[in-house]
Short mmCIF file of C-alpha atoms in Angstrom, two decimals:
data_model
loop_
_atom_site.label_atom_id
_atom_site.label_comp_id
_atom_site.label_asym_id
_atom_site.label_seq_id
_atom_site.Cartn_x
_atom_site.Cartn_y
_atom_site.Cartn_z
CA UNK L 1 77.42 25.07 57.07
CA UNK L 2 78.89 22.12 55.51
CA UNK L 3 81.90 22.61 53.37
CA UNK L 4 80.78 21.26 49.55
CA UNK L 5 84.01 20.11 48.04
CA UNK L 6 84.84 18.06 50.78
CA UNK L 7 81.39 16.83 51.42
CA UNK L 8 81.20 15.72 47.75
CA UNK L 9 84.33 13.69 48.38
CA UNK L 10 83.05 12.14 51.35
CA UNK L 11 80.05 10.96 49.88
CA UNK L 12 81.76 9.49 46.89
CA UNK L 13 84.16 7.33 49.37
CA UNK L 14 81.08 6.60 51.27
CA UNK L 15 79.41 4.49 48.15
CA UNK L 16 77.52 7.10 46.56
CA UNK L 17 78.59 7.43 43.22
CA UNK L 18 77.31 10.52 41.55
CA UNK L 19 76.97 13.02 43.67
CA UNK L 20 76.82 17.12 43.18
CA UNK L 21 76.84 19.57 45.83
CA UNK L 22 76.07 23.49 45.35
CA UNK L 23 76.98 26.44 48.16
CA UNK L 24 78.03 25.54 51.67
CA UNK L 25 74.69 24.83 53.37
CA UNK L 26 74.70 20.89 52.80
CA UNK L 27 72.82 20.84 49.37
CA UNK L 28 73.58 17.86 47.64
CA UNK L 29 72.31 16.28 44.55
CA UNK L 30 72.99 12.52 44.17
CA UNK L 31 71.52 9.23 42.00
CA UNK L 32 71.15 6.22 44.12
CA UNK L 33 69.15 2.91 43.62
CA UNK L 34 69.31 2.84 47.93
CA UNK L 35 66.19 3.60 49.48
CA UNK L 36 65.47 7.14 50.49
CA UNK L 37 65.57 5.67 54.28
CA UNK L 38 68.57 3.83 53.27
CA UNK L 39 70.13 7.14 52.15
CA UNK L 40 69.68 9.16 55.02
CA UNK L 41 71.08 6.94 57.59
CA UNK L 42 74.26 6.23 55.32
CA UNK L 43 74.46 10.26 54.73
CA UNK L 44 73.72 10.95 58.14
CA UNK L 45 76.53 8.92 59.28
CA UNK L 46 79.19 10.24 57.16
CA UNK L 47 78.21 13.79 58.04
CA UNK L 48 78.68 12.99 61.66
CA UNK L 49 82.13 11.14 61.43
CA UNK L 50 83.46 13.63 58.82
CA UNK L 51 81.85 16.92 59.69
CA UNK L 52 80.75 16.36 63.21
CA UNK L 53 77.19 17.79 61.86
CA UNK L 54 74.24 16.05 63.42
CA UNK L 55 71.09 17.91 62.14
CA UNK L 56 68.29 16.48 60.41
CA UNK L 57 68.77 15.21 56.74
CA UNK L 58 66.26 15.24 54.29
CA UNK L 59 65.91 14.16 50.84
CA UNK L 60 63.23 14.06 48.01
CA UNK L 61 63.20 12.51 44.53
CA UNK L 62 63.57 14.03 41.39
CA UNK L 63 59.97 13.85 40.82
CA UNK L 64 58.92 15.11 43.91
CA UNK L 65 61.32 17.84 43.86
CA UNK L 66 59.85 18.79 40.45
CA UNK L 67 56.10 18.58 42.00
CA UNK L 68 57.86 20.52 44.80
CA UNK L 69 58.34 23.07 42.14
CA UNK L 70 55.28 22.67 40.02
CA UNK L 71 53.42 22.83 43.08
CA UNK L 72 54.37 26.76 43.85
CA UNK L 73 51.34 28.71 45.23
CA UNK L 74 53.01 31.76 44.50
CA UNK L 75 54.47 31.85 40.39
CA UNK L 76 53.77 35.46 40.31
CA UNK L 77 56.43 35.89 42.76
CA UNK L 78 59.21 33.02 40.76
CA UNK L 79 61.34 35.61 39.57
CA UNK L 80 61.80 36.79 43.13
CA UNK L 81 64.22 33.83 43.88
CA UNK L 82 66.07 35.38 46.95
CA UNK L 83 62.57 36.35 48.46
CA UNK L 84 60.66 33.57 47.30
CA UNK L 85 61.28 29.95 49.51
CA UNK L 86 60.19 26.26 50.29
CA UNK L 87 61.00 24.77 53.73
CA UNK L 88 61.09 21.35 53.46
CA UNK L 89 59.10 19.55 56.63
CA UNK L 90 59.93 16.29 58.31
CA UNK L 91 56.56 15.78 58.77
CA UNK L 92 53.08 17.84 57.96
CA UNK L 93 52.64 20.15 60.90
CA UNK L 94 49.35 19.31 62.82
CA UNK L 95 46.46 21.88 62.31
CA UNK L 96 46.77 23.32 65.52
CA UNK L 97 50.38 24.54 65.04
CA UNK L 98 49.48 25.46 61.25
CA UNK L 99 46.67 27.93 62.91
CA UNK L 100 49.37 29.57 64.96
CA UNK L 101 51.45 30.81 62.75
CA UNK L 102 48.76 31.92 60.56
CA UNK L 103 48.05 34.28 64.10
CA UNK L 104 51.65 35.52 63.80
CA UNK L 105 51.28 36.32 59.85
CA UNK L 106 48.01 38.14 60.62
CA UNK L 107 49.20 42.31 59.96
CA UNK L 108 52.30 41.48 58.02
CA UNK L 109 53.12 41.29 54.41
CA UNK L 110 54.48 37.88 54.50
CA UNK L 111 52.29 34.73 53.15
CA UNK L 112 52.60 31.00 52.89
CA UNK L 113 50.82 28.20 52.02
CA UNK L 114 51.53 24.55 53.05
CA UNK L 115 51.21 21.68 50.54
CA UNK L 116 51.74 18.72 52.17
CA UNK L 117 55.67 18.87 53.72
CA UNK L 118 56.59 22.11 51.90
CA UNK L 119 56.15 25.19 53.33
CA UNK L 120 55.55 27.52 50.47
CA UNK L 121 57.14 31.16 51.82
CA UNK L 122 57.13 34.82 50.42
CA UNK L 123 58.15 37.89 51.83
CA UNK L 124 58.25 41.02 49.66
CA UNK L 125 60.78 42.85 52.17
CA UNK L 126 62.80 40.07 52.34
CA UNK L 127 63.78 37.14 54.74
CA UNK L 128 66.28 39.41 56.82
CA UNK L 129 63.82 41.98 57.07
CA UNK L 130 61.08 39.49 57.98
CA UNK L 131 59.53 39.05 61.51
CA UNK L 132 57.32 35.82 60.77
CA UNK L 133 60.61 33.75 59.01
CA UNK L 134 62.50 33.13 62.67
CA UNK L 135 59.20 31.68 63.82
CA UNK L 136 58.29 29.17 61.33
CA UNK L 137 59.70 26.14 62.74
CA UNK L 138 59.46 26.73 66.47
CA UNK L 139 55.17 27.85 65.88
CA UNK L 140 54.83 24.48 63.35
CA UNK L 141 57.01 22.37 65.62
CA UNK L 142 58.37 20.37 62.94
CA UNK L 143 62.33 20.36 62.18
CA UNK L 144 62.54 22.25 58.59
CA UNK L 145 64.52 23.13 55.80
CA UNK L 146 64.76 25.75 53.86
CA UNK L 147 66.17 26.61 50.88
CA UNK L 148 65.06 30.09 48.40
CA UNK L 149 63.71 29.80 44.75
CA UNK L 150 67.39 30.38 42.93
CA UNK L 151 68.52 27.38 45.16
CA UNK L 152 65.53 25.09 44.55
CA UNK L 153 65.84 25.60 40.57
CA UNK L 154 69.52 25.39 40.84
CA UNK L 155 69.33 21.93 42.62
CA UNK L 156 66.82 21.04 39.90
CA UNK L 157 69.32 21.92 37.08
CA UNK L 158 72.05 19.78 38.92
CA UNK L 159 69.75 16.80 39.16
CA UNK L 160 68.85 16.77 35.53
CA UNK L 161 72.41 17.69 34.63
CA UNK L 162 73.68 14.62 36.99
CA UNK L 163 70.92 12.25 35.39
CA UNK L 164 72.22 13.00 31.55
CA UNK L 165 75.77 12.46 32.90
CA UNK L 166 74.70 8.78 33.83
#
């Protein structure tokens, strides 16, 4: 957990000029011209001198987070935002892995697809009530992300709000 109001601030005395953060789990919209490599090192290090929080960062662009979102193999289930979510991937899980968990899903209500470095995820009873969520990123091996539908829109409404404001 990463407190927002005071990660905002540190970001903005850290050179980053417009910056928006929403609920206490690091989510943080910001406009740079830095590269996206650029950008994680420089966030990286102000998380771990301010916050003492050393996890992996990862960003995507505004357009990708709008493919991210066009992208959904599961619209029927949009309106299900605290069910529905995307984990974000460092890197595409190898096949092997990918076949794994696809053993663990088999018998359970739970699906997902995989586009790329999103992990497309919906479970009709719930994340809590899930047994194949806990076991995503240990069975891909691949540090993740993950973030439900209401946050993924909401992030998208702060980016587009953040890009009029510039």
């Amino acid at each position: 957990m990463l407190p927002v109001q005071p990660l905002k601030t540190a970001l903005i005395e850290g050179g980053f000029e417009r910056v928006a953060t929403y609920i206490n789990t690091g989510n943080v919209v910001l406009i740079s011209d830095a590269r996206p490599k650029v950008i994680v090192q420089r966030i990286a290090a102000i998380a771990l001198e301010k916050f003492a929080f050393s996890k992996a960062i990862m960003i995507l662009s505004k357009p990708q987070w709008k493919k991210l979102i066009a992208d959904n193999p599961f619209p029927e289930h949009a309106g299900e935002g605290d069910k529905l979510h995307a984990f974000l991937m460092e890197k595409k899980p190898d096949d092997e892995a990918v076949k794994a968990l696809e053993r663990k899903a088999i018998g359970l209500p739970e699906q997902f697809r995989i586009g790329g470095k999103v992990l497309y995820y919906y479970p009709p009873q719930g994340a809590s009530q899930s047994k194949l969520h806990g076991k995503i990123e240990s069975t891909l091996r691949v540090t993740t992300t993950a973030r439900n539908w209401n946050t993924v829109l909401k992030l998208e409404q702060l980016a587009d709000k953040l890009e009029k404001t510039s």
